[in-house]
Short mmCIF file of C-alpha atoms and ligand atoms in Angstrom, two decimals:
data_model
loop_
_atom_site.label_atom_id
_atom_site.label_comp_id
_atom_site.label_asym_id
_atom_site.label_seq_id
_atom_site.Cartn_x
_atom_site.Cartn_y
_atom_site.Cartn_z
CA MET F 9 -114.56 -38.33 -61.26
CA ARG F 10 -111.70 -36.20 -59.80
CA GLU F 11 -112.05 -35.01 -56.26
CA ILE F 12 -112.37 -31.36 -57.28
CA GLU F 13 -115.38 -32.45 -59.55
CA GLN F 14 -116.93 -34.37 -56.74
CA LEU F 15 -116.65 -31.27 -54.52
CA ALA F 16 -118.56 -29.24 -57.35
CA VAL F 17 -121.30 -31.97 -57.33
CA ARG F 18 -121.58 -31.79 -53.54
CA ALA F 19 -121.78 -27.99 -53.70
CA TYR F 20 -124.36 -28.19 -56.28
CA LYS F 21 -126.57 -30.60 -54.18
CA GLY F 22 -126.09 -28.61 -51.03
CA LYS F 23 -126.93 -25.28 -52.53
CA PHE F 24 -129.66 -26.19 -55.10
CA GLY F 25 -131.00 -29.29 -53.43
CA GLU F 26 -130.85 -31.63 -56.49
CA GLU F 27 -128.52 -33.54 -58.62
CA PRO F 28 -126.64 -31.47 -61.34
CA GLY F 29 -127.28 -32.26 -65.00
CA LEU F 30 -123.60 -32.58 -65.75
CA VAL F 31 -120.08 -31.64 -64.49
CA ALA F 32 -117.13 -30.17 -66.32
CA SER F 33 -113.57 -29.06 -65.33
CA ALA F 34 -110.76 -27.15 -66.81
CA PRO F 35 -107.12 -26.70 -65.78
CA GLY F 36 -104.78 -23.71 -65.09
CA ARG F 37 -101.69 -23.39 -67.20
CA VAL F 38 -98.02 -22.50 -67.38
CA ASN F 39 -96.41 -21.14 -70.36
CA LEU F 40 -93.18 -23.01 -71.13
CA ILE F 41 -91.96 -20.34 -73.55
CA GLY F 42 -93.44 -17.59 -75.91
CA GLU F 43 -94.31 -14.77 -73.80
CA HIS F 44 -96.23 -11.67 -74.91
CA THR F 45 -96.25 -13.08 -78.41
CA ASP F 46 -99.84 -14.27 -78.45
CA TYR F 47 -101.45 -10.83 -78.96
CA ASN F 48 -98.68 -10.07 -81.68
CA GLY F 49 -99.91 -13.12 -83.80
CA GLY F 50 -96.97 -15.18 -82.77
CA PHE F 51 -96.34 -18.57 -81.23
CA ILE F 52 -96.74 -19.93 -77.65
CA LEU F 53 -95.98 -23.27 -76.02
CA PRO F 54 -98.15 -23.62 -72.90
CA CYS F 55 -99.08 -26.70 -71.05
CA ALA F 56 -102.12 -27.39 -68.72
CA ILE F 57 -101.31 -28.05 -64.97
CA ASP F 58 -102.89 -30.60 -62.74
CA ARG F 59 -104.97 -27.88 -60.74
CA ARG F 60 -108.58 -27.39 -62.07
CA VAL F 61 -111.79 -25.63 -61.66
CA ALA F 62 -114.76 -27.85 -61.70
CA VAL F 63 -118.39 -26.65 -62.23
CA ALA F 64 -121.57 -28.61 -61.90
CA VAL F 65 -124.57 -27.27 -63.87
CA GLY F 66 -128.22 -28.02 -63.93
CA ALA F 67 -131.66 -26.65 -64.84
CA GLY F 68 -132.14 -25.65 -61.22
CA GLY F 69 -135.33 -25.87 -58.92
CA ARG F 70 -136.87 -22.80 -60.64
CA GLY F 71 -137.56 -24.30 -63.90
CA GLY F 72 -134.70 -22.85 -65.73
CA PHE F 73 -135.92 -19.35 -65.45
CA GLU F 74 -133.36 -17.83 -63.16
CA THR F 75 -129.63 -18.43 -63.24
CA ARG F 76 -127.61 -18.64 -60.05
CA LEU F 77 -124.09 -18.99 -59.59
CA TYR F 78 -122.42 -20.55 -56.54
CA SER F 79 -118.79 -20.69 -55.43
CA ALA F 80 -117.76 -23.29 -52.88
CA ASP F 81 -114.40 -21.64 -52.47
CA PHE F 82 -115.91 -18.39 -51.51
CA ASP F 83 -119.10 -19.73 -50.23
CA GLU F 84 -121.08 -17.12 -52.22
CA THR F 85 -124.11 -17.09 -54.40
CA ARG F 86 -124.44 -14.50 -57.26
CA GLN F 87 -127.10 -13.78 -59.75
CA ILE F 88 -126.27 -13.72 -63.44
CA ASP F 89 -127.10 -10.19 -64.19
CA ASP F 90 -125.11 -7.89 -62.21
CA LYS F 91 -121.44 -7.38 -62.96
CA ASP F 92 -119.53 -6.80 -59.69
CA SER F 93 -115.82 -7.38 -60.22
CA SER F 94 -116.01 -10.83 -58.50
CA TRP F 95 -115.29 -14.35 -59.63
CA ALA F 96 -118.94 -14.36 -60.99
CA ASP F 97 -117.83 -12.04 -63.75
CA TYR F 98 -116.06 -14.82 -65.58
CA PRO F 99 -119.13 -17.21 -65.97
CA ARG F 100 -121.31 -14.02 -66.60
CA GLY F 101 -118.96 -13.04 -69.37
CA VAL F 102 -118.95 -16.39 -71.01
CA ALA F 103 -122.73 -16.68 -70.92
CA TRP F 104 -122.83 -12.97 -72.47
CA ALA F 105 -120.33 -13.93 -75.08
CA MET F 106 -121.99 -17.05 -76.06
CA GLY F 107 -125.16 -14.86 -76.64
CA GLU F 108 -123.09 -12.41 -78.73
CA ALA F 109 -121.86 -15.28 -80.84
CA GLY F 110 -125.38 -16.28 -81.57
CA HIS F 111 -125.89 -19.16 -79.31
CA GLU F 112 -129.04 -19.34 -77.24
CA ILE F 113 -128.75 -20.59 -73.77
CA GLY F 114 -131.55 -20.63 -71.14
CA GLY F 115 -131.56 -20.30 -67.40
CA PHE F 116 -129.15 -22.64 -65.36
CA GLU F 117 -127.56 -23.15 -62.01
CA ALA F 118 -123.96 -23.61 -61.52
CA ALA F 119 -121.75 -24.50 -58.62
CA PHE F 120 -117.99 -24.13 -58.83
CA ALA F 121 -114.95 -25.53 -56.94
CA GLY F 122 -111.34 -25.09 -57.79
CA ASP F 123 -107.78 -25.68 -56.59
CA VAL F 124 -105.89 -23.49 -59.17
CA PRO F 125 -103.89 -20.99 -56.91
CA LEU F 126 -105.73 -17.56 -57.29
CA GLY F 127 -103.98 -14.41 -58.48
CA SER F 128 -100.65 -16.05 -59.25
CA GLY F 129 -100.68 -15.91 -62.99
CA LEU F 130 -101.66 -19.61 -63.18
CA SER F 131 -104.82 -18.66 -65.11
CA SER F 132 -107.57 -19.53 -62.47
CA SER F 133 -109.88 -17.10 -64.29
CA ALA F 134 -109.23 -18.87 -67.67
CA ALA F 135 -110.06 -22.18 -65.98
CA ILE F 136 -113.43 -20.84 -64.80
CA GLU F 137 -114.26 -19.53 -68.23
CA ALA F 138 -113.14 -22.77 -69.92
CA ALA F 139 -115.04 -25.06 -67.43
CA ILE F 140 -118.36 -23.18 -67.67
CA ALA F 141 -117.90 -22.83 -71.49
CA LEU F 142 -117.62 -26.46 -71.96
CA ALA F 143 -120.42 -27.24 -69.52
CA LEU F 144 -122.72 -24.78 -71.03
CA ASP F 145 -121.94 -26.07 -74.50
CA ALA F 146 -122.85 -29.66 -73.43
CA PHE F 147 -125.82 -28.69 -71.34
CA PHE F 148 -127.57 -26.68 -74.11
CA GLY F 149 -126.30 -28.92 -76.84
CA LEU F 150 -124.75 -26.05 -78.80
CA GLY F 151 -122.06 -28.09 -80.52
CA ILE F 152 -119.51 -25.41 -80.45
CA GLY F 153 -115.92 -26.53 -81.19
CA ARG F 154 -113.10 -26.08 -78.76
CA THR F 155 -111.26 -23.30 -80.70
CA ASP F 156 -114.50 -21.38 -80.92
CA LEU F 157 -115.05 -21.87 -77.21
CA ALA F 158 -111.58 -20.43 -76.59
CA ILE F 159 -112.51 -17.38 -78.76
CA ILE F 160 -115.82 -16.98 -76.81
CA CYS F 161 -113.84 -17.21 -73.52
CA GLN F 162 -111.28 -14.57 -74.68
CA ARG F 163 -114.13 -12.44 -75.71
CA ALA F 164 -115.56 -12.70 -72.21
CA GLU F 165 -112.29 -11.72 -70.61
CA ASN F 166 -111.66 -8.86 -73.17
CA ASP F 167 -115.16 -7.34 -73.50
CA TYR F 168 -117.01 -8.30 -70.37
CA VAL F 169 -114.45 -8.43 -67.73
CA GLY F 170 -112.45 -5.86 -69.47
CA VAL F 171 -108.79 -7.20 -69.46
CA GLY F 172 -107.27 -7.12 -72.95
CA THR F 173 -105.35 -10.28 -72.80
CA GLY F 174 -104.34 -12.54 -75.79
CA ILE F 175 -105.94 -15.95 -76.31
CA MET F 176 -103.26 -18.10 -74.55
CA ASP F 177 -104.87 -18.87 -71.23
CA GLN F 178 -108.30 -19.79 -72.51
CA TYR F 179 -106.92 -21.84 -75.39
CA ALA F 180 -104.46 -23.77 -73.15
CA SER F 181 -107.10 -24.45 -70.72
CA LEU F 182 -109.52 -26.03 -73.42
CA LEU F 183 -107.03 -27.63 -75.77
CA CYS F 184 -104.05 -28.95 -74.00
CA LYS F 185 -103.34 -32.58 -73.73
CA ALA F 186 -101.98 -34.71 -70.73
CA GLY F 187 -98.28 -35.40 -70.94
CA ALA F 188 -97.72 -32.65 -73.66
CA ALA F 189 -97.16 -29.00 -74.36
CA LEU F 190 -99.22 -27.27 -77.06
CA LEU F 191 -97.65 -25.27 -79.80
CA ILE F 192 -100.18 -22.64 -80.80
CA ASP F 193 -99.82 -20.39 -83.73
CA CYS F 194 -101.99 -17.26 -82.46
CA ARG F 195 -102.63 -15.97 -85.92
CA SER F 196 -104.20 -19.10 -87.49
CA LEU F 197 -105.15 -20.75 -84.25
CA ASP F 198 -103.78 -23.96 -85.35
CA ALA F 199 -102.25 -25.95 -82.61
CA GLU F 200 -100.04 -29.12 -82.35
CA SER F 201 -99.27 -31.37 -79.27
CA VAL F 202 -95.62 -31.75 -78.56
CA PRO F 203 -94.85 -34.59 -76.07
CA LEU F 204 -93.26 -33.38 -72.87
CA ASP F 205 -92.40 -36.50 -70.83
CA LEU F 206 -90.56 -34.93 -68.11
CA GLU F 207 -90.39 -38.16 -65.88
CA ALA F 208 -88.58 -39.98 -68.70
CA ALA F 209 -86.24 -36.96 -68.99
CA GLY F 210 -85.62 -37.29 -65.24
CA LEU F 211 -86.80 -33.62 -64.93
CA ALA F 212 -89.49 -31.97 -62.69
CA LEU F 213 -91.33 -28.78 -63.61
CA ILE F 214 -91.13 -26.63 -60.48
CA VAL F 215 -93.28 -23.45 -60.20
CA CYS F 216 -92.24 -20.70 -57.90
CA ASP F 217 -94.99 -18.13 -56.86
CA THR F 218 -93.09 -15.04 -55.76
CA ARG F 219 -96.30 -13.75 -54.16
CA VAL F 220 -95.66 -10.29 -55.54
CA GLU F 221 -98.97 -8.88 -56.28
CA ARG F 222 -99.32 -8.35 -59.96
CA GLY F 223 -100.58 -4.88 -59.11
CA LEU F 224 -99.10 -3.17 -62.12
CA ALA F 225 -100.14 -6.06 -64.53
CA GLU F 226 -103.13 -4.44 -66.06
CA THR F 227 -101.47 -1.01 -66.91
CA GLY F 228 -98.21 -2.53 -67.64
CA TYR F 229 -99.79 -5.19 -69.86
CA ASN F 230 -101.91 -2.66 -71.82
CA ASP F 231 -98.94 -0.42 -72.28
CA ARG F 232 -96.81 -3.21 -73.72
CA ARG F 233 -99.48 -4.29 -76.07
CA ALA F 234 -99.97 -0.66 -77.27
CA THR F 235 -96.24 -0.19 -77.96
CA CYS F 236 -96.18 -3.36 -79.97
CA GLU F 237 -98.97 -2.13 -82.03
CA ARG F 238 -97.30 1.24 -82.57
CA ALA F 239 -93.95 -0.58 -83.68
CA ALA F 240 -95.89 -2.85 -86.12
CA HIS F 241 -97.58 0.34 -87.54
CA MET F 242 -94.13 1.97 -87.91
CA LEU F 243 -92.82 -0.97 -89.83
CA GLY F 244 -95.88 -1.17 -92.01
CA VAL F 245 -96.82 -4.78 -91.00
CA GLU F 246 -99.96 -5.91 -89.49
CA GLU F 247 -98.63 -7.65 -86.50
CA LEU F 248 -95.05 -7.86 -85.02
CA ARG F 249 -95.31 -11.53 -86.17
CA ASP F 250 -94.55 -10.26 -89.68
CA ALA F 251 -91.49 -8.34 -88.67
CA THR F 252 -87.97 -9.63 -89.05
CA GLU F 253 -84.65 -8.87 -87.24
CA GLY F 254 -83.64 -6.65 -90.08
CA ASP F 255 -86.60 -4.30 -89.52
CA LEU F 256 -85.20 -3.46 -86.06
CA ASP F 257 -82.95 -0.93 -87.57
CA LEU F 258 -85.95 1.23 -88.25
CA LEU F 259 -86.97 1.45 -84.66
CA SER F 260 -85.57 3.01 -81.54
CA GLY F 261 -86.50 3.46 -77.88
CA ALA F 262 -89.27 1.30 -76.30
CA GLU F 263 -90.55 0.21 -79.76
CA LEU F 264 -87.13 -1.35 -80.65
CA LYS F 265 -86.86 -3.12 -77.26
CA ARG F 266 -90.31 -4.55 -77.27
CA ALA F 267 -90.11 -5.47 -81.07
CA ARG F 268 -86.82 -7.19 -80.57
CA HIS F 269 -88.21 -9.32 -77.69
CA VAL F 270 -91.21 -10.47 -79.72
CA ILE F 271 -89.24 -11.27 -82.86
CA SER F 272 -86.57 -13.21 -80.93
CA GLU F 273 -89.20 -14.85 -78.71
CA ASN F 274 -91.16 -16.13 -81.59
CA ALA F 275 -88.04 -17.53 -82.99
CA ARG F 276 -87.13 -19.26 -79.63
CA VAL F 277 -90.51 -20.85 -79.46
CA LEU F 278 -90.02 -22.69 -82.71
CA GLU F 279 -86.37 -23.67 -81.72
CA ALA F 280 -87.64 -24.87 -78.37
CA VAL F 281 -90.25 -27.19 -80.04
CA GLU F 282 -87.47 -28.58 -82.30
CA ALA F 283 -85.41 -29.23 -79.05
CA LEU F 284 -88.44 -30.86 -77.41
CA ARG F 285 -88.96 -33.14 -80.33
CA HIS F 286 -85.25 -34.26 -80.12
CA ARG F 287 -85.50 -34.47 -76.21
CA ASP F 288 -82.73 -32.02 -76.05
CA PHE F 289 -83.39 -30.42 -72.70
CA ASP F 290 -80.09 -28.73 -72.61
CA GLU F 291 -81.08 -26.57 -75.58
CA PHE F 292 -84.71 -26.29 -74.29
CA GLY F 293 -83.32 -24.97 -71.05
CA ARG F 294 -80.90 -22.57 -72.72
CA LEU F 295 -83.77 -21.09 -74.66
CA MET F 296 -85.74 -20.71 -71.35
CA PHE F 297 -82.95 -18.70 -69.68
CA ALA F 298 -82.73 -16.55 -72.88
CA SER F 299 -86.36 -15.88 -72.83
CA HIS F 300 -86.09 -14.80 -69.44
CA ALA F 301 -83.30 -12.37 -70.23
CA SER F 302 -85.34 -11.01 -73.07
CA LEU F 303 -88.36 -10.37 -70.90
CA ARG F 304 -86.13 -8.75 -68.25
CA ASP F 305 -84.07 -6.58 -70.40
CA ASP F 306 -86.15 -5.81 -73.59
CA TYR F 307 -89.75 -6.17 -72.57
CA GLU F 308 -89.03 -5.04 -68.96
CA VAL F 309 -91.77 -7.05 -67.19
CA SER F 310 -89.61 -8.98 -64.78
CA THR F 311 -89.17 -8.05 -60.94
CA PRO F 312 -86.23 -8.44 -58.57
CA GLU F 313 -87.94 -11.53 -57.02
CA LEU F 314 -88.42 -13.34 -60.48
CA ASP F 315 -84.80 -12.48 -61.33
CA THR F 316 -83.64 -13.84 -58.00
CA PHE F 317 -85.58 -17.23 -58.53
CA VAL F 318 -84.09 -17.50 -62.19
CA ARG F 319 -80.53 -16.77 -60.94
CA ALA F 320 -80.79 -19.19 -57.87
CA ALA F 321 -82.40 -21.81 -60.21
CA GLU F 322 -79.42 -21.60 -62.64
CA GLN F 323 -76.94 -21.84 -59.71
CA HIS F 324 -78.68 -24.77 -58.31
CA GLY F 325 -78.91 -27.14 -61.31
CA ALA F 326 -82.01 -26.13 -63.30
CA ARG F 327 -81.71 -26.86 -66.91
CA GLY F 328 -83.91 -23.85 -67.65
CA ALA F 329 -85.99 -21.25 -65.86
CA ARG F 330 -87.95 -18.07 -66.82
CA LEU F 331 -90.83 -16.11 -65.58
CA THR F 332 -94.14 -17.26 -66.94
CA GLY F 333 -97.39 -15.31 -67.81
CA ALA F 334 -97.62 -11.80 -68.01
CA GLY F 335 -94.69 -10.86 -65.49
CA PHE F 336 -94.80 -7.91 -63.15
CA GLY F 337 -94.87 -10.50 -60.36
CA GLY F 338 -96.64 -13.84 -60.23
CA CYS F 339 -94.87 -17.00 -61.19
CA ALA F 340 -91.72 -18.34 -62.58
CA ILE F 341 -90.88 -21.95 -63.78
CA ALA F 342 -87.73 -24.18 -63.77
CA LEU F 343 -86.87 -27.55 -65.11
CA VAL F 344 -85.09 -29.32 -62.39
CA PRO F 345 -83.25 -32.67 -62.51
CA ARG F 346 -85.25 -35.21 -60.29
CA ALA F 347 -81.96 -36.40 -58.75
CA GLU F 348 -81.37 -32.89 -57.08
CA THR F 349 -84.48 -33.49 -55.28
CA ALA F 350 -87.14 -30.83 -55.37
CA ALA F 351 -86.69 -30.09 -51.61
CA ALA F 352 -83.12 -29.36 -51.93
CA PHE F 353 -83.63 -27.03 -54.96
CA THR F 354 -86.56 -25.23 -53.37
CA ASN F 355 -84.67 -24.80 -50.02
CA ALA F 356 -81.74 -23.17 -52.01
CA CYS F 357 -84.25 -20.77 -53.74
CA ARG F 358 -85.93 -19.88 -50.44
CA GLN F 359 -82.56 -18.94 -48.95
CA ALA F 360 -81.75 -16.73 -51.95
CA PHE F 361 -85.10 -14.78 -51.12
CA ALA F 362 -84.55 -14.69 -47.37
CA LYS F 363 -81.14 -13.30 -47.99
CA ARG F 364 -82.53 -10.37 -50.03
CA GLU F 365 -85.41 -10.01 -47.55
CA PHE F 366 -88.11 -10.95 -50.05
CA GLU F 367 -91.41 -12.53 -49.00
CA GLU F 368 -91.14 -16.34 -48.81
CA PRO F 369 -92.07 -17.80 -52.08
CA VAL F 370 -94.49 -20.78 -52.49
CA PHE F 371 -93.37 -23.70 -54.60
CA TYR F 372 -95.43 -26.19 -56.66
CA GLU F 373 -94.58 -29.13 -58.81
CA PHE F 374 -96.93 -29.76 -61.62
CA VAL F 375 -97.25 -32.38 -64.34
CA PRO F 376 -98.58 -31.48 -67.84
CA ALA F 377 -102.42 -32.35 -67.45
CA GLU F 378 -105.37 -32.80 -69.57
CA GLY F 379 -107.31 -29.79 -70.85
CA ALA F 380 -110.99 -29.11 -70.13
CA GLU F 381 -113.17 -32.27 -69.96
CA LEU F 382 -116.67 -33.42 -68.98
CA ALA F 383 -116.69 -35.63 -66.10
CA GLY F 384 -117.82 -39.16 -66.77
C1 LIG O 403 -101.19 -13.15 -69.73
C2 LIG O 403 -102.20 -13.02 -70.87
C3 LIG O 403 -101.81 -13.90 -71.98
C4 LIG O 403 -100.49 -13.64 -72.54
C5 LIG O 403 -99.51 -13.62 -71.38
C6 LIG O 403 -98.16 -13.17 -71.84
O1 LIG O 403 -101.15 -14.45 -69.11
O2 LIG O 403 -103.41 -13.51 -70.30
O3 LIG O 403 -102.81 -13.77 -73.03
O4 LIG O 403 -100.45 -12.38 -73.19
O5 LIG O 403 -99.89 -12.70 -70.32
O6 LIG O 403 -97.52 -13.95 -72.51
#
């Protein structure tokens, strides 16, 4: 059992006074390329990270009649019923969405422990959702497939928590494989693992948390989404996935810029997958920089901090770098040659932030990890 899973077990025992029935855990994610394409029916290429949320689940001392949720990270116990804008809304939403999908679940008790950085755009909330979804599926013997679990988790996020995100985070957390990225077609929900052996390529995946609160994330995100829907409507296509570069002549203003990003980004994802298959990290990196420029100039979701990191990364030897996730703050990623040593690279980036009097960023190095699992 992983350490974080043991922590969840200890928390369960401490809180509920008995052994849990089972333990599951699910990772956060970074998206390598393919940003703001998921809700346009397009392509994405995320990988899971080696930071997880674990949950221990059992029938509980009260005969399974009452459901209690406990977070070891916040040392808080919550009931299942009341929505209260806390971490507990994610498991509540999953239980609700399972019911909506026609799956019967009884009472249960659950204890959570996690080490996915919170509020940085590394999908800590999707990790909670995926972990509890897998745990409840096994605990109540529901036999729901992984893709349907991802749809249930997305429903929890969209219709219970009330954030209109695409399916990337939940899908990545449930279906990614260790040592690989996952190419996902967000229309058909077909997915394919693409080997990502960074060590063999002599590269490290460095994540920079700019620590800029993603305050505008919700309004900005919904606004981008609405503009894409408008652009698709103007072009007479179901989703921007169906639009081509030639269609862009028919658009202007914000619709033109947003659609240009989505169309070019979808193409970049497919090119990036080809590059990965040929272990061509120069090309892969070039596409990452191009993705960032498109998110900055056409999709307009970057920030001065994210741009500073990407520029500093380029100047200090990164093969590629870009913002990851929704933007408006949060994290950026870079593929950095190991020989440069992560410390020299991150020091150079830190200096670039200090020079502009930005808050000191936090750096992580992640390896592509396994998706959600039941602990043995
Ligand atoms: C957030 C959402 C995802 C996706 C990205 C942008 O992370 O949760 O569904 O839309 O933004 O690519």
